[in-house]
Amino acid sequence: MSAVVNFPGWATYLRVSDEDKQSPERSFAMQRQRIQEQLLNPSKQPFKREYCDMLTGTSPNRHDYQLMLADAEAVNFSHLGLYRADRFGRHAAEGLQAATKLISLGIKIRVANMPTLTPESPDGFFMFLIQMGLAQREVDVLRIRTQDGMEAKLRAGGWPHKAPEGYINKEKLVSSGKYDRWVEKDPVYNQGIRTAWVLLLTGRYTLEEICEELTRRGFIRSTGRPLAWTDPKTKRRVRAKQRLHKIFHTPFYAGWAVSKRFGVEMGEVRGHWEPTVSTDEFERGLDVLLENGDQKSRFIRQFYFLRNMLWVRVGSRTYKMYGSTPTGRSRSYAYYITQAKPEGQRLHIPCQLIDAQIPLWLRGVNVDPELLPNLRYVYRGQVSEQAHLGRENEIAKAKNKITRLRAEEAKLGRLLITDKISEETYEQLRAEWKDKNRSAQEKLRNLERDFSRYLDDLDMALLLLTQMSTLFDRLDDKAKHTLLQILVNRIIVDPDGKIVDYELNRPFGYLSKLVNDPTIKLNGQSGSKQVPFGVLEVEQEKTRKKWLRQGFIFPCILRIALFVVAK
């Protein structure tokens, strides 16, 4: 690394996190004292400034930490003093990146608990790397312990999270650094939550009407905002019905500790807090919400099957489409829309219009199982041809280059031993030699790689293509979307929503080209039941070689797809 001449002087960086506030051995005063004794006093360099942060080291978004890095780039100091490596940061990758940057700027990093450590040297950097790794491990172990403690508290009837609206978190110091924490009703805001449930159980109010009634009675949320108000800009009436909807669906208010994260369902663990409603009232409230479904008491999220895959062709250009579900008149409307305005306005195409074409489109892509033996014969021959095309000559050239590089290494060693080059020059030339040797070895490995993995990919992809249309209807919405993501890169529609073109991912596009290639005879049969649109036009021979040369998608992706389909 090339050093940059800095203004001589020390800068120090101190950090404490929340858990360090009660630990004198990690306080700012202790860190400052150790840095002064071990680093500043023995040095003849002047002291420039101190940087302090009170924030967890797992976050790089610390004010003084970022200021220190900026001052380092402005060469405002030459030495940086730390108490310990973990004060520098507890995210190993980010911390090492910052340390490498400081060293490249010519700044010498010194650590008070290891004053002889020199991270700018190879051995010193290795020791610094170990310290950063230990700091990262401490964070990971603490995270696991915290999660285990939260789950244990939850299953014991406690609440390890922030209390929901209408409740407050309470704590009591039991001993030094030890607290007893619990939740209890908020004496001010819980009454409004209880009143909302009473209104719901009458069955005479919609969510909007409950918000208005609570506002009329003077109840507000814990944030200080009302549940119904008039927007000052649009002059429209706004109601916090979604917030109210979430409250009515939270079992916490019925006294149940529930957590998707830890797999705790309602009815398993009774919480140690006073409930707002009984379990019977909570369940009756859910029934009322279901009965009032036309009043927007429940929300069904639209699932976009072609998310990140759908494009629309307008003239000679294509535009990406996104999912959108606008609402109005107590209804929602699911569309695919463009962000761009191809003809002066955004295009809106109903989701149902496009999604209904997917089964027919899949049947057009589907491969006839009777063609499997013939297709395997064709692509195995093409893969073998591409694999051995000029391969022997390339391997021989790569081996000769490696032999020459070994001779160069020996020559460099002789020059160093005979004092014809300095040790610094030798290190620089040998670093360049290592890069050349690594590149040559990698090229040889690629040439000698077994092409059977490509054949495995093709076999799995072909099997998936034969079953795609049949099994699509058996999957749930999420699995259908995953399957389409694996199969297709783009589906293109016209402004009326009709599918007019598509582009398959590798190796499905390659197999589709084989099936529809008129120059390849497959017992005189048509490979797929084609609909009036086809794959994107490309030069077949050029594209075939490109697919074979670059390889295909990873085998694990195909195996995941087959696993999803098998389910």
Coordinates of C-alpha atoms in Angstrom, one line a residue:
M1 CA 0.0 0.0 0.0
S2 CA 1.3 3.4 -0.9
A3 CA 1.5 5.7 2.1
V4 CA 0.3 9.3 2.1
V5 CA 2.2 11.9 4.2
N6 CA -0.2 13.2 6.9
F7 CA 0.0 16.0 9.3
P8 CA 1.7 14.4 12.3
G9 CA -0.4 14.0 15.4
W10 CA -2.7 11.7 17.3
A11 CA -6.5 11.3 17.0
T12 CA -8.3 8.9 19.4
Y13 CA -11.6 7.2 18.9
L14 CA -13.8 6.1 21.9
R15 CA -17.1 4.3 21.9
V16 CA -19.5 2.9 24.4
S17 CA -22.8 1.1 23.6
D18 CA -25.9 1.1 25.8
E19 CA -24.8 -2.0 27.7
D20 CA -21.5 -0.2 28.6
K21 CA -23.2 2.7 30.5
Q22 CA -23.1 0.7 33.7
S23 CA -19.6 -0.8 33.1
P24 CA -16.8 1.5 34.6
E25 CA -14.1 -0.6 32.9
R26 CA -15.5 0.3 29.5
S27 CA -16.5 3.9 30.2
F28 CA -15.1 6.9 28.3
A29 CA -12.9 7.8 31.2
M30 CA -11.3 4.4 31.4
Q31 CA -10.7 4.2 27.6
R32 CA -9.3 7.7 27.7
Q33 CA -6.9 6.9 30.6
R34 CA -5.6 3.7 29.0
I35 CA -5.0 5.3 25.6
Q36 CA -3.2 8.2 27.4
E37 CA -0.9 5.8 29.4
Q38 CA -0.2 3.2 26.7
L39 CA -0.1 5.3 23.5
L40 CA 0.0 9.1 23.9
N41 CA 2.5 9.4 26.7
P42 CA 5.2 7.3 25.2
S43 CA 4.8 9.0 21.8
K44 CA 6.4 12.3 20.7
Q45 CA 3.5 13.1 18.3
P46 CA 1.1 15.9 19.4
F47 CA -2.5 15.2 20.2
K48 CA -5.0 16.6 17.6
R49 CA -8.5 15.6 18.6
E50 CA -10.8 13.0 20.2
Y51 CA -13.8 11.3 18.6
C52 CA -16.6 9.8 20.8
D53 CA -19.7 7.8 20.0
M54 CA -22.4 6.3 22.3
L55 CA -23.9 3.8 19.9
T56 CA -23.6 0.1 19.2
G57 CA -20.6 -0.9 17.2
T58 CA -22.7 -3.0 14.8
S59 CA -23.8 0.1 13.1
P60 CA -21.4 2.1 10.9
N61 CA -23.7 5.1 11.0
R62 CA -22.0 6.8 14.0
H63 CA -21.5 10.5 13.8
D64 CA -18.0 10.8 15.1
Y65 CA -16.9 7.6 13.4
Q66 CA -17.9 8.9 10.0
L67 CA -16.3 12.3 11.0
M68 CA -13.1 10.5 11.9
L69 CA -13.0 8.7 8.5
A70 CA -13.6 12.1 6.7
D71 CA -10.8 13.8 8.6
A72 CA -8.5 10.8 7.8
E73 CA -9.2 11.4 4.1
A74 CA -8.3 15.1 4.6
V75 CA -5.0 13.9 6.2
N76 CA -5.6 15.8 9.5
F77 CA -3.8 13.2 11.6
S78 CA -1.2 10.5 11.3
H79 CA -2.0 8.2 14.2
L80 CA -5.3 6.8 15.5
G81 CA -5.5 5.4 19.0
L82 CA -8.1 2.9 20.1
Y83 CA -8.8 1.3 23.5
R84 CA -9.6 -2.1 21.9
A85 CA -10.3 -3.3 18.4
D86 CA -14.0 -3.9 19.3
R87 CA -14.4 -0.2 20.2
F88 CA -13.6 0.4 16.5
G89 CA -16.6 -1.6 15.5
R90 CA -18.3 -5.0 15.9
H91 CA -19.1 -5.6 12.3
A92 CA -15.9 -7.4 11.1
A93 CA -16.3 -6.8 7.4
E94 CA -17.1 -3.0 7.7
G95 CA -14.4 -2.5 10.4
L96 CA -11.7 -4.2 8.4
Q97 CA -12.6 -2.2 5.3
A98 CA -12.3 1.0 7.3
A99 CA -9.0 -0.1 8.8
T100 CA -7.6 -1.0 5.3
K101 CA -8.7 2.4 4.1
L102 CA -6.9 4.2 7.0
I103 CA -3.7 2.1 6.5
S104 CA -3.8 2.9 2.8
L105 CA -3.8 6.6 3.7
G106 CA -0.7 6.1 5.7
I107 CA -2.4 6.4 9.1
K108 CA -0.9 4.2 11.9
I109 CA -3.6 2.4 14.0
R110 CA -2.6 1.6 17.5
V111 CA -4.6 -0.3 20.2
A112 CA -4.1 0.5 23.9
N113 CA -4.5 -3.1 25.2
M114 CA -1.9 -4.3 22.6
P115 CA 0.4 -1.3 22.2
T116 CA 3.0 -3.2 20.2
L117 CA 0.4 -4.2 17.5
T118 CA 1.2 -2.7 14.1
P119 CA -1.8 -3.4 11.7
E120 CA 0.1 -1.8 8.8
S121 CA 2.4 -4.9 8.7
P122 CA 1.2 -8.3 7.4
D123 CA 1.5 -10.0 10.8
G124 CA 0.0 -7.1 12.7
F125 CA -2.9 -6.9 10.3
F126 CA -3.5 -10.6 10.8
M127 CA -3.7 -10.1 14.6
F128 CA -6.0 -7.1 14.1
L129 CA -8.2 -9.3 11.9
I130 CA -8.4 -11.9 14.7
Q131 CA -9.5 -9.2 17.2
M132 CA -12.2 -7.9 14.8
G133 CA -13.3 -11.5 14.3
L134 CA -13.6 -12.0 18.0
A135 CA -15.6 -8.8 18.3
Q136 CA -18.0 -10.1 15.5
R137 CA -18.3 -13.5 17.3
E138 CA -19.2 -11.7 20.6
V139 CA -22.0 -9.9 18.7
D140 CA -23.3 -13.1 17.1
V141 CA -23.2 -15.0 20.5
L142 CA -25.0 -12.1 22.2
R143 CA -27.7 -12.0 19.5
I144 CA -28.3 -15.7 20.0
R145 CA -28.5 -15.4 23.7
T146 CA -30.8 -12.4 23.5
Q147 CA -33.1 -14.3 21.2
D148 CA -33.1 -17.3 23.5
G149 CA -33.8 -15.0 26.5
M150 CA -36.7 -13.3 24.6
E151 CA -38.3 -16.7 23.7
A152 CA -37.9 -18.0 27.3
K153 CA -39.5 -14.9 28.7
L154 CA -42.4 -15.1 26.2
R155 CA -43.1 -18.7 26.9
A156 CA -43.1 -17.9 30.6
G157 CA -45.9 -15.4 30.1
G158 CA -43.8 -12.2 29.9
W159 CA -43.6 -9.7 27.0
P160 CA -40.0 -9.1 25.7
H161 CA -41.0 -6.4 23.1
K162 CA -42.2 -2.9 23.2
A163 CA -45.7 -2.8 24.6
P164 CA -48.5 -2.3 22.1
E165 CA -50.8 0.7 22.0
G166 CA -52.7 1.1 25.3
Y167 CA -50.0 -0.5 27.4
I168 CA -46.6 0.7 28.7
N169 CA -43.3 -1.0 29.6
K170 CA -42.3 -0.8 33.2
E171 CA -39.1 -1.8 34.9
K172 CA -37.6 -2.0 38.4
L173 CA -33.9 -2.2 39.3
V174 CA -33.3 -5.5 41.2
S175 CA -29.5 -5.4 41.5
S176 CA -26.6 -3.8 39.8
G177 CA -27.3 -3.9 36.1
K178 CA -30.3 -6.3 36.6
Y179 CA -33.9 -5.2 36.0
D180 CA -37.3 -6.7 36.4
R181 CA -39.4 -5.7 33.3
W182 CA -43.1 -6.1 32.7
V183 CA -46.0 -4.4 30.9
E184 CA -49.2 -2.9 32.3
K185 CA -52.2 -0.9 31.1
D186 CA -51.7 2.7 30.2
P187 CA -54.0 4.6 32.5
V188 CA -54.6 7.3 29.9
Y189 CA -55.0 5.5 26.5
N190 CA -56.2 2.0 27.4
Q191 CA -59.7 3.2 28.0
G192 CA -60.0 4.3 24.4
I193 CA -58.9 0.8 23.2
R194 CA -61.6 -0.8 25.5
T195 CA -64.3 1.6 24.2
A196 CA -63.3 0.7 20.6
W197 CA -64.0 -2.9 21.4
V198 CA -67.3 -2.2 23.0
L199 CA -68.4 -0.3 19.9
L200 CA -67.2 -3.1 17.7
L201 CA -69.1 -5.8 19.6
T202 CA -72.4 -4.0 19.1
G203 CA -72.2 -4.9 15.5
R204 CA -73.6 -1.5 14.5
Y205 CA -70.4 0.3 13.6
T206 CA -67.9 0.0 10.8
L207 CA -64.2 0.8 11.4
E208 CA -64.6 4.3 10.0
E209 CA -67.6 5.0 12.3
I210 CA -65.7 3.7 15.3
C211 CA -62.8 6.1 14.5
E212 CA -65.3 9.0 14.3
E213 CA -67.1 8.0 17.5
L214 CA -63.8 7.7 19.5
T215 CA -62.7 11.1 18.2
R216 CA -66.0 12.6 19.1
R217 CA -65.7 11.2 22.7
G218 CA -62.2 12.8 23.0
F219 CA -60.1 9.6 22.8
I220 CA -56.7 10.0 21.1
R221 CA -53.8 7.6 20.3
S222 CA -50.7 7.3 22.4
T223 CA -48.8 9.3 19.8
G224 CA -51.1 12.2 20.5
R225 CA -52.9 12.0 17.1
P226 CA -56.7 11.6 16.8
L227 CA -58.2 8.6 15.1
A228 CA -60.1 10.8 12.6
W229 CA -59.1 14.1 11.2
T230 CA -59.4 16.4 8.2
D231 CA -56.4 16.5 5.9
P232 CA -55.4 20.2 5.7
K233 CA -54.2 19.9 2.1
T234 CA -56.9 17.8 0.5
K235 CA -59.7 18.7 3.0
R236 CA -60.7 15.0 3.0
R237 CA -61.6 13.1 6.1
V238 CA -58.9 10.6 7.1
R239 CA -59.4 7.8 9.6
A240 CA -56.9 5.5 11.3
K241 CA -59.0 2.4 10.4
Q242 CA -56.0 0.2 9.5
R243 CA -54.4 0.9 12.9
L244 CA -57.7 0.0 14.5
H245 CA -58.0 -3.1 12.3
K246 CA -54.6 -4.3 13.5
I247 CA -55.5 -3.7 17.2
F248 CA -58.7 -5.8 16.8
H249 CA -56.6 -8.7 15.4
T250 CA -53.9 -8.7 18.1
P251 CA -54.3 -11.5 20.7
F252 CA -52.2 -9.5 23.2
Y253 CA -55.3 -7.5 24.2
A254 CA -57.0 -10.7 25.2
G255 CA -54.1 -11.6 27.4
W256 CA -52.3 -14.1 25.1
A257 CA -48.6 -14.2 24.4
V258 CA -48.3 -14.8 20.6
S259 CA -45.2 -14.7 18.4
K260 CA -44.8 -15.9 14.8
R261 CA -41.0 -15.5 15.3
F262 CA -40.9 -18.1 18.0
G263 CA -43.8 -20.2 16.8
V264 CA -46.1 -19.4 19.7
E265 CA -49.8 -19.6 18.7
M266 CA -52.9 -18.1 20.5
G267 CA -54.1 -20.3 23.3
E268 CA -50.6 -21.7 24.2
V269 CA -49.2 -19.2 26.6
R270 CA -51.2 -16.9 28.9
G271 CA -49.6 -13.5 29.5
H272 CA -48.9 -12.0 32.9
W273 CA -50.6 -8.7 32.1
E274 CA -54.2 -7.5 32.6
P275 CA -56.1 -8.1 29.4
T276 CA -58.3 -5.4 27.8
V277 CA -60.9 -7.8 26.6
S278 CA -61.7 -11.4 27.4
T279 CA -60.9 -14.2 25.0
D280 CA -64.6 -14.6 24.2
E281 CA -64.9 -10.9 23.4
F282 CA -61.8 -11.0 21.2
E283 CA -63.2 -14.0 19.1
R284 CA -66.6 -12.4 18.8
G285 CA -64.9 -9.2 17.6
L286 CA -63.2 -11.2 14.8
D287 CA -66.6 -12.6 13.8
V288 CA -68.0 -9.1 13.5
L289 CA -65.1 -8.0 11.4
L290 CA -65.6 -11.0 9.0
E291 CA -69.3 -10.2 8.7
N292 CA -68.5 -6.6 7.8
G293 CA -66.0 -7.5 5.2
D294 CA -67.6 -5.3 2.6
Q295 CA -66.9 -2.3 5.0
K296 CA -63.1 -2.9 4.6
S297 CA -62.7 -4.5 8.0
R298 CA -60.4 -7.1 6.5
F299 CA -57.9 -6.7 3.7
I300 CA -56.9 -9.2 1.1
R301 CA -53.5 -8.4 -0.3
Q302 CA -53.2 -8.7 -4.1
F303 CA -50.5 -11.2 -5.2
Y304 CA -48.8 -10.2 -8.4
F305 CA -47.7 -13.4 -10.2
L306 CA -45.6 -11.5 -12.8
R307 CA -43.8 -9.1 -10.4
N308 CA -40.4 -8.0 -11.9
M309 CA -41.1 -10.1 -15.1
L310 CA -43.8 -8.2 -17.0
W311 CA -43.1 -5.7 -19.8
V312 CA -45.4 -3.9 -22.3
R313 CA -44.5 -3.2 -25.9
V314 CA -45.6 0.1 -27.3
G315 CA -44.4 0.6 -30.8
S316 CA -40.7 -0.4 -31.0
R317 CA -40.0 0.2 -27.3
T318 CA -40.8 -1.9 -24.2
Y319 CA -41.6 -0.6 -20.7
K320 CA -41.4 -2.4 -17.4
M321 CA -44.7 -2.9 -15.5
Y322 CA -45.3 -2.8 -11.7
G323 CA -48.2 -4.0 -9.5
S324 CA -50.6 -1.4 -8.1
T325 CA -53.9 -1.8 -6.1
P326 CA -55.7 1.6 -6.0
T327 CA -58.9 1.8 -3.9
G328 CA -62.1 3.7 -4.2
R329 CA -65.8 3.3 -3.5
S330 CA -65.1 0.6 -0.9
R331 CA -63.4 -1.5 -3.6
S332 CA -59.8 -2.3 -4.7
Y333 CA -58.6 -2.6 -8.2
A334 CA -55.5 -4.6 -9.1
Y335 CA -53.5 -3.4 -12.0
Y336 CA -50.1 -3.8 -13.7
I337 CA -49.0 -0.2 -14.5
T338 CA -46.0 1.5 -16.1
Q339 CA -44.0 4.2 -14.3
A340 CA -43.1 5.7 -17.6
K341 CA -45.7 7.5 -19.8
P342 CA -45.2 6.1 -23.3
E343 CA -48.1 8.0 -24.8
G344 CA -48.3 10.8 -22.3
Q345 CA -49.9 8.7 -19.6
R346 CA -49.3 5.6 -17.6
L347 CA -50.6 2.3 -19.0
H348 CA -53.0 0.4 -16.7
I349 CA -53.8 -3.3 -17.4
P350 CA -56.0 -5.3 -15.0
C351 CA -54.0 -8.1 -13.3
Q352 CA -56.8 -10.7 -14.0
L353 CA -56.6 -10.0 -17.8
I354 CA -52.9 -11.0 -17.9
D355 CA -52.8 -13.7 -15.2
A356 CA -55.7 -15.6 -16.9
Q357 CA -53.4 -16.2 -19.9
I358 CA -50.5 -17.8 -17.9
P359 CA -51.9 -21.4 -18.0
L360 CA -52.4 -21.2 -21.8
W361 CA -48.9 -19.7 -22.2
L362 CA -47.3 -22.4 -20.1
R363 CA -49.0 -25.1 -22.3
G364 CA -47.3 -23.4 -25.3
V365 CA -43.9 -23.6 -23.6
N366 CA -44.5 -27.1 -22.3
V367 CA -42.4 -29.9 -24.0
D368 CA -43.9 -33.2 -25.1
P369 CA -42.5 -35.9 -22.9
E370 CA -42.2 -38.2 -25.9
L371 CA -39.4 -36.0 -27.3
L372 CA -37.2 -36.4 -24.2
P373 CA -34.8 -39.1 -25.7
N374 CA -34.4 -37.1 -28.9
L375 CA -33.8 -33.8 -27.2
R376 CA -31.2 -35.4 -24.8
Y377 CA -29.4 -36.8 -27.8
V378 CA -29.2 -33.4 -29.6
Y379 CA -28.0 -31.3 -26.7
R380 CA -25.6 -33.9 -25.4
G381 CA -24.0 -33.9 -28.9
Q382 CA -23.8 -30.1 -28.9
V383 CA -22.4 -29.8 -25.4
S384 CA -19.8 -32.4 -26.2
E385 CA -18.9 -30.6 -29.5
Q386 CA -18.5 -27.3 -27.7
A387 CA -16.5 -28.8 -24.8
H388 CA -13.9 -30.4 -27.0
L389 CA -13.8 -27.6 -29.7
G390 CA -10.1 -26.5 -29.5
R391 CA -10.0 -27.6 -25.9
E392 CA -6.8 -29.6 -26.2
N393 CA -4.8 -26.7 -27.7
E394 CA -6.1 -24.3 -25.0
I395 CA -5.1 -26.7 -22.2
A396 CA -1.6 -27.1 -23.7
K397 CA -1.2 -23.4 -23.9
A398 CA -2.3 -22.9 -20.2
K399 CA 0.1 -25.6 -19.0
N400 CA 3.0 -24.0 -20.9
K401 CA 2.3 -20.7 -19.4
I402 CA 2.3 -22.1 -15.9
T403 CA 5.7 -23.8 -16.6
R404 CA 7.1 -20.4 -17.7
L405 CA 5.7 -18.7 -14.6
R406 CA 7.5 -21.3 -12.4
A407 CA 10.7 -20.5 -14.2
E408 CA 10.1 -16.8 -13.6
E409 CA 9.7 -17.4 -9.9
A410 CA 13.0 -19.2 -9.6
K411 CA 14.7 -16.4 -11.6
L412 CA 13.3 -13.9 -9.1
G413 CA 14.7 -15.9 -6.2
R414 CA 18.2 -16.0 -7.7
L415 CA 18.1 -12.3 -8.3
L416 CA 17.2 -11.7 -4.7
I417 CA 19.9 -14.1 -3.3
T418 CA 22.6 -12.5 -5.5
D419 CA 21.6 -9.0 -4.3
K420 CA 20.8 -7.8 -7.8
I421 CA 17.4 -6.6 -6.7
S422 CA 16.2 -5.2 -3.3
E423 CA 13.8 -7.1 -1.0
E424 CA 11.2 -4.4 -1.6
T425 CA 11.5 -4.8 -5.4
Y426 CA 11.3 -8.6 -5.0
E427 CA 8.1 -8.3 -3.0
Q428 CA 6.5 -6.1 -5.6
L429 CA 7.6 -8.4 -8.5
R430 CA 6.5 -11.5 -6.7
A431 CA 3.1 -10.0 -6.0
E432 CA 2.7 -9.4 -9.7
W433 CA 3.8 -13.0 -10.4
K434 CA 1.2 -14.4 -7.9
D435 CA -1.5 -12.6 -9.8
K436 CA -0.4 -14.0 -13.1
N437 CA 0.0 -17.5 -11.7
R438 CA -3.4 -17.4 -10.0
S439 CA -5.0 -16.3 -13.3
A440 CA -3.3 -19.1 -15.3
Q441 CA -4.3 -21.8 -12.7
E442 CA -7.9 -20.6 -12.8
K443 CA -8.0 -20.7 -16.6
L444 CA -6.6 -24.3 -16.6
R445 CA -9.2 -25.4 -14.0
N446 CA -12.0 -24.0 -16.1
L447 CA -10.7 -25.8 -19.2
E448 CA -10.4 -29.1 -17.3
R449 CA -13.8 -28.7 -15.6
D450 CA -16.2 -31.6 -16.2
F451 CA -19.0 -30.6 -18.5
S452 CA -21.2 -33.2 -17.0
R453 CA -22.7 -30.6 -14.7
Y454 CA -24.1 -28.8 -17.7
L455 CA -25.8 -32.0 -18.8
D456 CA -27.2 -32.4 -15.3
D457 CA -28.7 -28.9 -15.5
L458 CA -30.2 -29.6 -18.9
D459 CA -31.7 -32.9 -17.8
M460 CA -33.4 -31.3 -14.7
A461 CA -34.6 -28.3 -16.8
L462 CA -36.0 -30.5 -19.5
L463 CA -37.9 -32.6 -16.8
L464 CA -39.3 -29.4 -15.4
L465 CA -40.5 -28.2 -18.8
T466 CA -42.4 -31.4 -19.4
Q467 CA -44.3 -30.9 -16.1
M468 CA -44.6 -27.1 -15.9
S469 CA -48.1 -26.6 -17.2
T470 CA -49.6 -29.6 -15.4
L471 CA -48.2 -28.8 -12.0
F472 CA -48.6 -25.0 -12.1
D473 CA -52.2 -25.2 -10.9
R474 CA -51.3 -27.4 -8.0
L475 CA -49.1 -24.7 -6.4
D476 CA -50.0 -21.9 -4.1
D477 CA -49.6 -18.3 -5.2
K478 CA -46.1 -17.8 -3.7
A479 CA -44.8 -21.1 -5.3
K480 CA -46.3 -20.2 -8.6
H481 CA -44.5 -16.9 -8.6
T482 CA -41.2 -18.7 -7.7
L483 CA -41.6 -21.2 -10.5
L484 CA -42.3 -18.4 -13.0
Q485 CA -39.2 -16.5 -11.8
I486 CA -37.0 -19.6 -12.4
L487 CA -38.5 -20.2 -15.9
V488 CA -38.9 -16.8 -17.5
N489 CA -36.9 -13.6 -17.7
R490 CA -39.5 -11.4 -19.4
I491 CA -43.1 -11.7 -20.5
I492 CA -44.1 -9.0 -23.0
V493 CA -47.7 -7.9 -23.6
D494 CA -49.3 -5.3 -25.9
P495 CA -51.2 -2.3 -24.6
D496 CA -54.4 -4.4 -24.6
G497 CA -52.8 -7.0 -22.2
K498 CA -52.3 -9.8 -24.7
I499 CA -49.1 -11.8 -24.3
V500 CA -47.2 -11.3 -27.6
D501 CA -43.6 -12.4 -26.7
Y502 CA -41.4 -13.8 -24.0
E503 CA -37.8 -14.5 -23.0
L504 CA -36.9 -17.6 -21.0
N505 CA -34.0 -17.9 -18.6
R506 CA -31.1 -20.3 -19.3
P507 CA -31.2 -23.2 -19.9
F508 CA -34.9 -23.1 -20.7
G509 CA -34.4 -20.7 -23.6
Y510 CA -31.8 -23.0 -25.1
L511 CA -34.1 -26.1 -24.8
S512 CA -37.0 -24.1 -26.3
K513 CA -34.8 -23.2 -29.3
L514 CA -33.9 -26.8 -29.8
V515 CA -37.6 -27.8 -29.8
N516 CA -38.6 -25.2 -32.3
D517 CA -35.5 -25.4 -34.5
P518 CA -36.7 -26.5 -38.0
T519 CA -33.2 -27.8 -38.9
I520 CA -33.3 -30.4 -36.1
K521 CA -35.4 -33.5 -36.8
L522 CA -37.2 -34.9 -33.8
N523 CA -39.0 -37.8 -35.4
G524 CA -41.0 -35.3 -37.4
Q525 CA -42.9 -34.1 -34.4
S526 CA -43.5 -30.7 -33.1
G527 CA -41.7 -30.1 -29.8
S528 CA -44.4 -28.0 -28.2
K529 CA -48.0 -27.0 -28.6
Q530 CA -47.2 -23.5 -29.9
V531 CA -49.6 -20.6 -29.4
P532 CA -49.4 -17.7 -31.9
F533 CA -46.4 -16.1 -30.3
G534 CA -42.8 -17.3 -29.8
V535 CA -39.5 -16.7 -28.2
L536 CA -37.6 -13.4 -28.9
E537 CA -35.8 -13.5 -32.2
V538 CA -32.0 -14.1 -32.0
E539 CA -29.3 -15.5 -34.2
Q540 CA -29.7 -19.2 -33.4
E541 CA -26.1 -20.4 -34.0
K542 CA -24.6 -17.5 -32.1
T543 CA -27.0 -17.8 -29.2
R544 CA -26.5 -21.6 -29.0
K545 CA -22.7 -21.2 -28.7
K546 CA -23.2 -18.4 -26.1
W547 CA -25.4 -20.6 -23.9
L548 CA -23.0 -23.6 -24.2
R549 CA -19.9 -21.4 -23.6
Q550 CA -21.3 -19.5 -20.5
G551 CA -23.0 -22.5 -18.9
F552 CA -26.5 -22.5 -17.5
I553 CA -28.2 -21.6 -14.3
F554 CA -26.9 -23.2 -11.0
P555 CA -28.0 -26.8 -10.4
C556 CA -29.2 -25.9 -6.9
I557 CA -31.8 -23.5 -8.4
L558 CA -33.2 -26.2 -10.6
R559 CA -33.3 -28.7 -7.7
I560 CA -35.2 -26.1 -5.6
A561 CA -37.6 -25.7 -8.5
L562 CA -38.2 -29.5 -8.7
F563 CA -38.6 -29.6 -4.9
V564 CA -41.2 -26.8 -5.1
V565 CA -43.0 -28.6 -7.9
A566 CA -42.9 -31.9 -6.2
K567 CA -44.7 -30.4 -3.2

